[in-house]
Amino acid sequence: MSISLRVNLGGLEMKNPVTVASGTFAYGEEYDQYFDISQLGAVTVKSLSLRPRAGNPPPRLVETPAGMLNAIGLQNVGIEAYLKDKLPFLRKKGCTIIGNIYGHSPEEYAQLAQRLEAEGGADAIEANLSCPNVHDARTARGCSLVAQNPELVRQYTVAIKTATRLPVFVKLSPNVVDIVESAVAAQEGGADAVSLINTLLGMGINPETRRPILSNIVGGLSGPAIRPVAVKMVWDVAKHLKIPILGMGGICTASDAMQFILAGARAVAVGSYVFREPTAPMKIVQGLDDYCRRHGVADINQLVGAMAV
Amino acid sequence: MPHLADCRIMSNQEIAPEHYRLTLHAPQIAAESAAGQFCMIEVRPGYAPFLRRPMSFERIFNDGFSILYRVQGEGTRLMAMMSSGQVLNIQGPLGKPFPLNPTYQRHILVAGGIGIAPFPALGDAIVRTLGKTPEIVIAARTERLLLCEKDFRQMGCRVHFVTDDGSAGEKGLASDGLLRLNPGPDCVVYACGPMPMLKAVHAVCAARGAVCYASLEAEMACGDGVCLGCVVESNVEVEYERMVRVCKDGPIFDTRIIRWDAY
């Protein structure tokens, strides 16, 4: 039986539905030491900003039950160094590239998207409107991420869509009352897909020193600990959206990935687990093929949103 | 290039209270490893713990390597219960090795507590590749936690003990022990231990004109330069290079590039 894993994610053709979550794969080179990264449906690069960013001071990372908390703060080389030093490797490998971008205003996002398109730096744009680690937790209250304000989500999406013809994915935050509202706003703004979920806000305190574990105090929780939350959010959003979903949050195995697909995700991203098991994304591609074979399904698209209730 | 390999435990011995030496059969990894590098150990299947544990090579053999660890958290507590014959998945070698330079007259190693971990391999390398005999300061809280004396005596090293409580050797800090050896511009100092100790050792070296390389420790997720979780602050002015990755840019650093006032 020949199995097709090909999917179309809002205009982005992927040979299989598996990519990686931004920030867990850098720009691909390191993990190409462990498997041929061009086997992935797409490589999603670490958030790119107009200028290089040093990120937050250490400590930035701590292990948690079945996961980890991080407050990296979008340390990245900046878009120009990406285009010059990182992109040639990904292009030489023949990777499909999702360019994740982070800016401080709709104009900056638009500029980043334009630059990526002009230089062939990405095949689709993923707008990170939901990084929890780039504001000052000591003073911030309530809505401090763009993704927490549906009206801003719509405005930012319009600005990016106006700037580029590439497919635009909007990455949403789970740190909201109703993620469906954010997703609908992205769709209204013209997004071609939504990516969910970014990390859940969390924090840890060392009782001996009475100090926060992370220098940023708060961080983003990821890993299998958050998977049930993510699956549920994908399911909620899928019921209300016409555009496809890139699902992520604690995916470690093909069986985990299938939960997201059955809940309504067209494609999936492997996140923190790649740190533990560098070959996990490739194993998930193989595992999805096995799953389709075992279930007698010739085309994985038939399984999207196919949870039996 | 790092490998991912299932490696059999050859032995796992308690060498001091809560301190262990684990030896693994890993010919492929050992063949490509050098002193100062490390591996990431998958403690067990499942998600408890979620991440691998970074461990420096204590010694590198033809058919494998050993590591030293102190029982400190969930991962090392599980490791301490393991016995020979069990298999662990290992990622390595990772990071940069200790730089070896024959132009220095004296090679001084300064170890604080479990910071002795990468030094037997370094001692071997200095003896074998440079034909020189290092000197070593072994510092610990108390006499029972002074590790690896025999290993360094066998290399012919001068061993200097320092303890916090004065139960063996000089009473004081690792940096006091180093000062006693009167380091100068003809010396290269290698240090490993807690950050405050490394800061003090760096200060001694800077004052005496000795170059110092420190092996740093940090909580890590990937071990291979991707996650940017293990960074330390450097003096470098370039924005993106201000944070250096312990796993990939290190774990060995010339101590002059670390921004010590942050620690």
Coordinates of C-alpha atoms in Angstrom, one line a residue:
Chain A
M1 CA 0.0 0.0 0.0
S2 CA 1.4 3.4 -0.9
I3 CA 0.9 6.0 1.8
S4 CA 0.8 9.7 1.1
L5 CA 1.9 11.9 4.0
R6 CA 1.8 15.1 1.8
V7 CA -0.1 18.0 3.3
N8 CA -0.8 21.5 2.2
L9 CA -0.5 23.8 5.2
G10 CA -2.2 27.1 4.2
G11 CA -0.4 27.1 0.8
L12 CA 2.9 25.5 2.0
E13 CA 3.4 22.1 0.4
M14 CA 5.0 19.7 2.9
K15 CA 6.1 16.2 1.9
N16 CA 4.9 15.1 5.4
P17 CA 3.2 16.9 8.2
V18 CA 6.2 17.0 10.5
T19 CA 8.2 20.1 11.4
V20 CA 9.9 21.3 14.5
A21 CA 8.9 24.1 16.9
S22 CA 10.8 27.3 16.5
G23 CA 13.7 27.6 19.0
T24 CA 14.2 23.9 19.4
F25 CA 16.1 23.3 16.2
A26 CA 18.2 26.5 15.8
Y27 CA 18.9 26.8 12.1
G28 CA 19.1 23.0 11.4
E29 CA 22.8 22.4 11.2
E30 CA 23.3 20.8 14.7
Y31 CA 20.6 18.2 14.2
D32 CA 21.7 17.3 10.7
Q33 CA 24.5 15.6 12.5
Y34 CA 22.0 13.0 13.7
F35 CA 19.6 12.6 10.8
D36 CA 19.0 14.1 7.3
I37 CA 16.9 17.1 8.2
S38 CA 15.6 17.4 4.6
Q39 CA 13.4 14.4 5.4
L40 CA 11.2 16.7 7.5
G41 CA 8.1 18.3 6.0
A42 CA 9.6 21.6 7.0
V43 CA 12.3 23.1 9.2
T44 CA 11.1 26.0 11.4
V45 CA 13.9 28.2 12.3
K46 CA 14.6 30.0 15.6
S47 CA 12.7 33.4 15.8
L48 CA 14.4 36.0 13.7
S49 CA 14.4 39.7 14.6
L50 CA 15.7 42.7 12.6
R51 CA 18.7 43.1 14.8
P52 CA 20.6 40.3 16.8
R53 CA 19.4 39.8 20.3
A54 CA 21.5 38.6 23.3
G55 CA 18.4 37.3 25.1
N56 CA 17.9 37.1 28.9
P57 CA 20.7 36.7 31.4
P58 CA 21.2 33.2 32.8
P59 CA 19.8 31.1 34.4
R60 CA 17.4 30.6 31.5
L61 CA 16.4 27.0 31.8
V62 CA 15.2 24.5 34.4
E63 CA 13.9 21.0 34.1
T64 CA 10.3 20.4 35.4
P65 CA 8.2 17.3 35.8
A66 CA 7.9 15.9 32.2
G67 CA 9.1 19.1 30.7
M68 CA 11.1 22.2 31.1
L69 CA 10.8 25.9 31.8
N70 CA 12.8 28.3 29.6
A71 CA 13.3 32.1 29.4
I72 CA 15.8 32.4 26.6
G73 CA 14.4 35.7 25.5
L74 CA 14.7 35.2 21.7
Q75 CA 18.5 35.2 21.5
N76 CA 19.1 35.1 17.8
V77 CA 21.6 36.1 15.1
G78 CA 19.3 38.6 13.5
I79 CA 17.8 38.3 10.0
E80 CA 20.9 39.5 8.1
A81 CA 23.2 37.0 9.7
Y82 CA 20.6 34.3 9.1
L83 CA 20.4 35.1 5.4
K84 CA 24.1 35.2 5.0
D85 CA 25.3 32.4 7.4
K86 CA 22.5 30.0 8.1
L87 CA 20.2 30.0 5.0
P88 CA 22.7 28.6 2.5
F89 CA 23.0 25.4 4.5
L90 CA 19.2 24.9 4.7
R91 CA 18.9 25.6 0.9
K92 CA 21.7 23.3 0.0
K93 CA 20.0 20.6 2.0
G94 CA 16.8 21.2 0.0
C95 CA 14.8 21.9 3.2
T96 CA 11.3 23.5 3.1
I97 CA 11.7 26.5 5.5
I98 CA 9.2 28.1 7.8
G99 CA 10.7 31.4 8.8
N100 CA 9.7 32.4 12.3
I101 CA 9.8 36.1 12.9
Y102 CA 9.6 38.4 16.0
G103 CA 9.3 42.1 16.0
H104 CA 8.3 45.0 18.2
S105 CA 5.6 46.5 15.9
P106 CA 3.5 45.5 12.9
E107 CA 5.9 47.4 10.8
E108 CA 8.9 45.3 12.0
Y109 CA 7.0 42.1 11.3
A110 CA 6.1 43.4 7.8
Q111 CA 9.8 44.3 7.2
L112 CA 11.0 40.9 8.4
A113 CA 8.5 39.0 6.2
Q114 CA 9.4 41.2 3.2
R115 CA 13.1 40.6 3.7
L116 CA 12.6 36.8 4.0
E117 CA 10.6 36.7 0.8
A118 CA 12.9 39.0 -1.2
E119 CA 16.0 36.9 -0.3
G120 CA 14.3 33.5 -0.6
G121 CA 14.8 33.1 3.2
A122 CA 11.7 31.1 3.8
D123 CA 8.8 29.2 2.1
A124 CA 6.3 30.4 4.7
I125 CA 6.3 32.9 7.5
E126 CA 5.4 32.0 11.1
A127 CA 4.8 35.2 13.1
N128 CA 5.7 34.7 16.8
L129 CA 3.1 36.9 18.5
S130 CA 3.3 34.8 21.7
C131 CA 6.8 34.6 23.2
P132 CA 6.3 34.9 26.9
N133 CA 9.9 35.7 27.7
V134 CA 10.4 39.2 26.2
H135 CA 8.7 41.4 28.7
D136 CA 9.6 42.4 32.2
A137 CA 7.7 40.0 34.5
R138 CA 8.4 42.3 37.5
T139 CA 6.1 45.0 36.1
A140 CA 3.9 43.3 33.5
R141 CA 0.3 42.5 34.3
G142 CA -2.5 41.0 32.3
C143 CA -2.2 41.3 28.5
S144 CA 1.4 41.9 27.6
L145 CA 1.7 39.6 24.5
V146 CA 0.2 40.6 21.2
A147 CA -1.4 37.2 21.1
Q148 CA -3.4 38.0 24.2
N149 CA -5.3 40.8 22.4
P150 CA -7.4 39.6 19.5
E151 CA -7.7 43.0 18.0
L152 CA -3.8 43.3 17.9
V153 CA -3.6 39.8 16.5
R154 CA -5.8 40.9 13.6
Q155 CA -3.9 44.1 13.0
Y156 CA -0.5 42.4 13.1
T157 CA -1.7 39.7 10.7
V158 CA -3.0 42.2 8.2
A159 CA 0.3 44.1 8.3
I160 CA 2.3 40.9 7.6
K161 CA -0.2 39.6 4.9
T162 CA 0.1 43.0 3.2
A163 CA 3.9 42.7 3.1
T164 CA 4.3 39.3 1.6
R165 CA 2.8 36.7 -0.7
L166 CA 4.3 33.9 1.3
P167 CA 1.9 31.8 3.4
V168 CA 1.6 33.4 6.8
F169 CA 1.1 31.3 10.0
V170 CA 0.3 33.1 13.2
K171 CA 1.7 31.5 16.4
L172 CA -0.7 31.8 19.3
S173 CA -0.4 31.8 23.0
P174 CA -2.2 29.4 25.4
N175 CA -2.1 32.1 28.1
V176 CA -5.5 33.4 27.2
V177 CA -9.0 33.0 28.4
D178 CA -10.2 31.7 25.0
I179 CA -7.7 30.8 22.3
V180 CA -10.5 30.4 19.7
E181 CA -10.9 34.2 19.9
S182 CA -7.2 34.7 19.0
A183 CA -7.4 32.1 16.2
V184 CA -10.5 33.7 14.7
A185 CA -8.8 37.1 14.8
A186 CA -5.8 35.7 12.9
Q187 CA -8.1 34.2 10.4
E188 CA -9.9 37.5 10.0
G189 CA -6.6 39.2 9.5
G190 CA -5.9 36.9 6.6
A191 CA -3.6 34.3 8.2
D192 CA -3.1 31.1 6.1
A193 CA -2.8 28.9 9.2
V194 CA -2.4 29.2 12.9
S195 CA 0.4 27.6 15.0
L196 CA -0.5 26.4 18.5
I197 CA 0.4 26.3 21.2
N198 CA 3.4 28.4 22.3
T199 CA 4.6 27.7 25.9
L200 CA 2.5 28.0 29.0
L201 CA 3.6 30.7 31.4
G202 CA 5.2 29.2 34.6
M203 CA 7.8 29.9 37.2
G204 CA 9.8 28.2 39.9
I205 CA 11.3 29.4 43.2
N206 CA 14.3 28.0 45.1
P207 CA 12.9 27.8 48.7
E208 CA 16.4 27.7 50.2
T209 CA 17.6 30.9 48.6
R210 CA 14.0 32.3 48.3
R211 CA 15.0 33.5 44.8
P212 CA 13.4 32.8 41.5
I213 CA 15.0 29.9 39.6
L214 CA 15.0 31.8 36.3
S215 CA 16.6 35.2 36.0
N216 CA 13.5 36.4 34.1
I217 CA 11.4 35.1 37.0
V218 CA 8.8 33.7 34.6
G219 CA 9.3 31.4 31.7
G220 CA 7.6 29.2 29.2
L221 CA 6.6 25.6 30.1
S222 CA 7.0 23.0 27.4
G223 CA 7.3 19.2 27.0
P224 CA 4.9 16.3 27.5
A225 CA 3.5 18.0 30.6
I226 CA 1.6 20.4 28.5
R227 CA 0.4 18.0 25.8
P228 CA -3.2 17.5 27.0
V229 CA -3.6 21.3 27.1
A230 CA -2.3 21.6 23.6
V231 CA -4.4 18.8 22.1
K232 CA -7.5 20.3 23.7
M233 CA -6.7 23.8 22.3
V234 CA -6.2 22.4 18.8
W235 CA -9.5 20.6 19.0
D236 CA -11.3 23.8 20.2
V237 CA -9.8 25.9 17.5
A238 CA -10.3 23.3 14.7
K239 CA -14.1 23.4 15.3
H240 CA -14.2 27.2 14.6
L241 CA -11.6 27.8 11.9
K242 CA -11.5 27.3 8.1
I243 CA -7.7 27.7 7.9
P244 CA -5.5 24.8 8.9
I245 CA -3.6 24.3 12.2
L246 CA 0.0 23.6 12.9
G247 CA -0.3 21.7 16.2
M248 CA 2.4 21.5 18.8
G249 CA 3.0 21.1 22.6
G250 CA 4.8 18.1 24.1
I251 CA 4.9 15.9 21.0
C252 CA 7.5 13.1 21.6
T253 CA 6.2 10.2 19.5
A254 CA 4.1 9.5 16.3
S255 CA 1.3 8.5 18.6
D256 CA 1.4 11.9 20.3
A257 CA 1.5 13.5 16.8
M258 CA -1.6 11.5 15.8
Q259 CA -3.5 13.0 18.8
F260 CA -3.0 16.4 17.3
I261 CA -3.9 15.4 13.8
L262 CA -7.1 13.6 15.0
A263 CA -7.9 16.7 17.0
G264 CA -7.7 18.8 13.8
A265 CA -4.1 19.7 13.1
R266 CA -3.0 19.6 9.5
A267 CA 0.7 19.4 10.5
V268 CA 2.6 19.0 13.7
A269 CA 5.8 20.4 15.3
V270 CA 8.1 18.5 17.6
G271 CA 9.5 20.8 20.3
S272 CA 11.5 20.3 23.5
Y273 CA 11.7 16.6 23.1
V274 CA 14.2 16.9 20.3
F275 CA 16.7 18.1 23.0
R276 CA 16.3 14.7 24.7
E277 CA 16.1 12.6 21.5
P278 CA 17.6 14.3 18.5
T279 CA 16.2 11.8 16.0
A280 CA 12.6 12.1 17.3
P281 CA 11.3 14.2 14.4
M282 CA 12.5 11.6 11.8
K283 CA 11.1 8.8 13.9
I284 CA 7.8 10.5 14.0
V285 CA 7.7 10.8 10.2
Q286 CA 8.3 7.0 10.0
G287 CA 5.8 6.4 12.7
L288 CA 3.1 8.3 10.9
D289 CA 3.6 6.2 7.8
D290 CA 3.4 3.0 10.0
Y291 CA 0.2 4.3 11.6
C292 CA -1.4 5.0 8.2
R293 CA -0.4 1.5 7.1
R294 CA -1.8 -0.2 10.3
H295 CA -5.1 1.7 9.9
G296 CA -5.4 1.2 6.2
V297 CA -5.4 4.9 5.4
A298 CA -3.8 5.9 2.1
D299 CA -3.7 9.6 2.7
I300 CA -3.0 11.2 6.0
N301 CA -5.3 14.1 5.2
Q302 CA -8.2 11.8 5.8
L303 CA -7.2 11.7 9.5
V304 CA -7.2 15.4 10.1
G305 CA -9.9 16.1 12.6
A306 CA -11.0 12.5 12.4
M307 CA -11.4 11.9 16.1
A308 CA -14.3 9.5 16.6
V309 CA -16.9 10.9 19.0
Chain B
M1 CA 30.8 14.5 15.4
P2 CA 28.6 13.3 18.3
H3 CA 27.1 9.9 18.3
L4 CA 23.9 8.4 19.9
A5 CA 24.8 5.0 21.2
D6 CA 23.4 2.4 23.6
C7 CA 26.3 1.7 26.0
R8 CA 26.6 -1.0 28.6
I9 CA 27.6 -0.1 32.2
M10 CA 30.8 -1.9 33.1
S11 CA 30.8 -0.7 36.7
N12 CA 29.2 1.9 39.0
Q13 CA 31.1 2.2 42.2
E14 CA 30.6 4.5 45.2
I15 CA 34.0 6.1 45.7
A16 CA 33.1 8.5 48.5
P17 CA 29.9 9.2 50.3
E18 CA 27.3 10.1 47.6
H19 CA 30.1 10.2 45.0
Y20 CA 30.3 7.6 42.2
R21 CA 32.4 6.4 39.3
L22 CA 30.4 5.0 36.3
T23 CA 32.3 3.2 33.6
L24 CA 30.6 2.6 30.2
H25 CA 31.5 0.4 27.2
A26 CA 31.5 2.9 24.4
P27 CA 34.3 2.3 21.9
Q28 CA 32.9 4.5 19.1
I29 CA 32.4 7.5 21.4
A30 CA 35.7 7.0 23.2
A31 CA 37.6 6.9 20.0
E32 CA 36.6 10.4 19.2
S33 CA 36.6 12.0 22.6
A34 CA 39.2 14.2 24.3
A35 CA 39.7 15.5 27.9
G36 CA 37.4 18.3 28.7
Q37 CA 34.6 17.1 26.5
F38 CA 31.4 15.6 27.8
C39 CA 28.4 13.4 27.0
M40 CA 24.7 13.6 27.6
I41 CA 23.3 10.6 29.5
E42 CA 19.7 9.4 29.1
V43 CA 19.1 8.2 32.6
R44 CA 16.1 6.1 31.7
P45 CA 13.2 5.8 29.2
G46 CA 10.1 8.0 29.8
Y47 CA 9.9 11.6 31.0
A48 CA 11.1 11.4 34.6
P49 CA 13.6 12.9 34.2
F50 CA 12.8 14.7 30.9
L51 CA 16.3 15.8 29.9
R52 CA 19.6 14.0 29.6
R53 CA 22.3 14.7 32.1
P54 CA 25.6 16.3 31.0
M55 CA 28.7 14.5 32.4
S56 CA 32.4 15.2 31.7
F57 CA 34.7 12.3 30.8
E58 CA 36.8 11.4 33.8
R59 CA 39.0 9.0 31.8
I60 CA 38.9 7.9 28.2
F61 CA 39.9 4.3 27.4
N62 CA 40.1 2.3 24.1
D63 CA 36.8 0.7 24.7
G64 CA 34.9 3.3 26.7
F65 CA 35.1 6.0 29.3
S66 CA 34.3 6.8 32.9
I67 CA 32.5 9.6 34.6
L68 CA 32.4 10.9 38.1
Y69 CA 29.2 12.2 39.6
R70 CA 27.8 13.3 42.9
V71 CA 24.2 12.4 43.9
Q72 CA 22.5 15.7 43.7
G73 CA 19.1 15.4 42.1
E74 CA 16.6 13.0 40.5
G75 CA 18.9 12.0 37.7
T76 CA 22.0 11.2 39.7
R77 CA 19.9 9.4 42.4
L78 CA 18.6 7.0 39.7
M79 CA 22.1 6.6 38.3
A80 CA 23.5 5.7 41.7
M81 CA 21.1 2.7 41.8
M82 CA 22.3 1.2 38.5
S83 CA 24.5 -1.8 38.1
S84 CA 26.9 -3.3 35.6
G85 CA 25.2 -4.8 32.6
Q86 CA 22.5 -2.2 32.3
V87 CA 22.4 -0.1 29.1
L88 CA 22.3 3.7 28.9
N89 CA 21.8 5.8 25.8
I90 CA 24.7 8.2 25.4
Q91 CA 25.1 11.3 23.2
G92 CA 28.6 12.4 22.7
P93 CA 31.3 13.5 22.5
L94 CA 30.1 17.1 22.9
G95 CA 31.8 20.4 23.6
K96 CA 35.4 21.5 23.1
P97 CA 38.4 19.8 24.8
F98 CA 40.9 21.4 27.1
P99 CA 43.5 23.3 25.0
L100 CA 47.0 21.8 25.5
N101 CA 50.0 24.0 25.0
P102 CA 53.6 22.8 25.3
T103 CA 55.1 26.2 25.8
Y104 CA 54.0 26.5 29.4
Q105 CA 56.5 25.3 32.0
R106 CA 53.9 24.4 34.6
H107 CA 50.5 22.8 34.3
I108 CA 48.4 23.3 37.4
L109 CA 45.0 21.7 37.9
V110 CA 42.6 23.2 40.5
A111 CA 39.6 21.0 41.5
G112 CA 36.8 21.9 43.8
G113 CA 34.7 19.0 45.0
I114 CA 33.1 17.0 42.2
G115 CA 34.9 19.5 39.9
I116 CA 37.7 17.0 39.9
A117 CA 35.6 15.1 37.3
P118 CA 37.4 16.1 34.0
F119 CA 40.9 16.1 35.5
P120 CA 42.1 12.5 35.4
A121 CA 41.6 12.6 31.5
L122 CA 43.4 16.0 31.4
G123 CA 46.3 14.7 33.5
D124 CA 46.6 11.7 31.2
A125 CA 46.7 14.0 28.2
I126 CA 49.3 16.3 29.6
V127 CA 51.5 13.4 30.5
R128 CA 51.1 11.6 27.2
T129 CA 50.9 14.3 24.7
L130 CA 53.1 17.0 26.3
G131 CA 55.4 14.7 28.3
K132 CA 54.9 17.0 31.3
T133 CA 53.7 16.2 34.8
P134 CA 50.9 18.4 36.1
E135 CA 50.5 19.7 39.7
I136 CA 47.1 19.5 41.2
V137 CA 45.2 21.3 44.0
I138 CA 42.4 19.0 45.2
A139 CA 39.9 21.0 47.3
A140 CA 36.8 19.7 49.1
R141 CA 34.6 20.4 52.0
T142 CA 36.2 17.6 54.1
E143 CA 38.8 14.9 53.9
R144 CA 36.4 12.1 52.8
L145 CA 35.4 14.0 49.7
L146 CA 39.0 14.5 48.4
L147 CA 38.8 12.3 45.2
C148 CA 41.2 10.7 42.8
E149 CA 44.4 11.2 44.9
K150 CA 45.7 7.8 43.7
D151 CA 45.1 8.6 40.1
F152 CA 47.3 11.7 40.3
R153 CA 50.0 10.1 42.4
Q154 CA 50.3 7.4 39.8
M155 CA 50.9 10.0 37.1
G156 CA 53.7 11.3 39.3
C157 CA 51.9 14.6 40.2
R158 CA 52.5 16.8 43.2
V159 CA 49.1 16.7 45.0
H160 CA 48.1 19.5 47.3
F161 CA 45.0 19.1 49.5
V162 CA 42.8 21.9 50.7
T163 CA 39.7 21.4 52.8
D164 CA 37.1 23.8 54.1
D165 CA 37.3 22.3 57.6
G166 CA 41.0 21.7 57.7
S167 CA 40.5 17.9 58.1
A168 CA 43.2 17.3 55.5
G169 CA 45.8 19.5 53.9
E170 CA 45.5 23.2 54.2
K171 CA 42.4 24.7 55.7
G172 CA 40.9 27.2 53.2
L173 CA 39.7 27.5 49.6
A174 CA 40.9 26.1 46.3
S175 CA 42.2 29.5 45.3
D176 CA 44.3 29.6 48.6
G177 CA 45.8 26.3 47.5
L178 CA 46.7 27.7 44.1
L179 CA 48.2 30.8 45.6
R180 CA 50.5 28.6 47.7
L181 CA 51.9 27.1 44.4
N182 CA 53.0 30.5 43.4
P183 CA 51.6 30.6 39.9
G184 CA 53.2 33.0 37.3
P185 CA 53.3 33.7 33.6
D186 CA 55.0 30.4 32.9
C187 CA 51.9 28.6 34.2
V188 CA 48.7 27.4 32.7
V189 CA 46.0 26.8 35.2
Y190 CA 43.0 24.5 34.6
A191 CA 40.1 24.9 37.0
C192 CA 36.8 23.1 37.6
G193 CA 34.3 23.6 40.4
P194 CA 31.6 25.9 41.6
M195 CA 31.3 29.4 40.1
P196 CA 32.5 31.3 43.2
M197 CA 35.6 29.1 43.3
L198 CA 36.3 29.6 39.6
K199 CA 35.9 33.4 40.1
A200 CA 38.5 33.3 42.9
V201 CA 40.9 31.1 40.8
H202 CA 40.5 33.5 37.9
A203 CA 41.4 36.4 40.2
V204 CA 44.5 34.7 41.4
C205 CA 45.6 33.9 37.8
A206 CA 44.8 37.4 36.6
A207 CA 46.9 38.9 39.4
R208 CA 49.8 36.5 38.7
G209 CA 49.8 36.7 34.9
A210 CA 48.9 33.0 34.5
V211 CA 46.5 31.9 31.8
C212 CA 43.5 30.0 33.2
Y213 CA 41.0 27.7 31.5
A214 CA 37.8 26.8 33.4
S215 CA 35.5 23.9 32.8
L216 CA 32.0 25.3 33.5
E217 CA 28.9 23.5 34.5
A218 CA 25.3 24.6 33.6
E219 CA 21.8 23.2 33.4
M220 CA 21.4 22.0 29.8
A221 CA 18.6 20.8 27.6
C222 CA 20.3 19.9 24.3
G223 CA 24.0 19.7 25.0
D224 CA 24.7 20.6 21.4
G225 CA 24.3 24.4 21.0
V226 CA 20.7 24.5 20.0
C227 CA 18.5 25.5 23.0
L228 CA 20.6 28.4 24.3
G229 CA 19.6 27.5 27.8
C230 CA 23.1 27.0 29.3
V231 CA 24.7 30.3 28.5
V232 CA 27.0 32.4 30.7
E233 CA 27.7 36.1 30.2
S234 CA 30.9 37.0 28.5
N235 CA 32.8 40.3 28.1
V236 CA 32.3 40.2 24.4
E237 CA 30.7 43.4 23.2
V238 CA 29.0 42.0 20.1
E239 CA 25.3 41.7 21.0
Y240 CA 24.7 38.1 19.8
E241 CA 28.0 36.9 21.2
R242 CA 27.5 38.3 24.6
M243 CA 26.0 35.0 25.8
V244 CA 28.3 32.1 25.3
R245 CA 27.0 28.5 25.4
V246 CA 28.6 26.3 28.0
C247 CA 27.8 23.2 25.8
K248 CA 29.1 24.3 22.4
D249 CA 31.4 27.3 22.9
G250 CA 32.7 25.6 26.1
P251 CA 32.5 23.9 28.4
I252 CA 36.2 25.0 28.6
F253 CA 36.7 28.8 28.6
D254 CA 39.6 31.1 28.9
T255 CA 38.5 32.7 32.1
R256 CA 39.3 36.2 30.7
I257 CA 36.2 36.1 28.5
I258 CA 33.7 35.4 31.3
R259 CA 32.0 38.4 32.9
W260 CA 32.8 37.4 36.5
D261 CA 31.0 40.4 38.1
A262 CA 27.8 38.7 37.1
Y263 CA 28.6 35.7 39.3

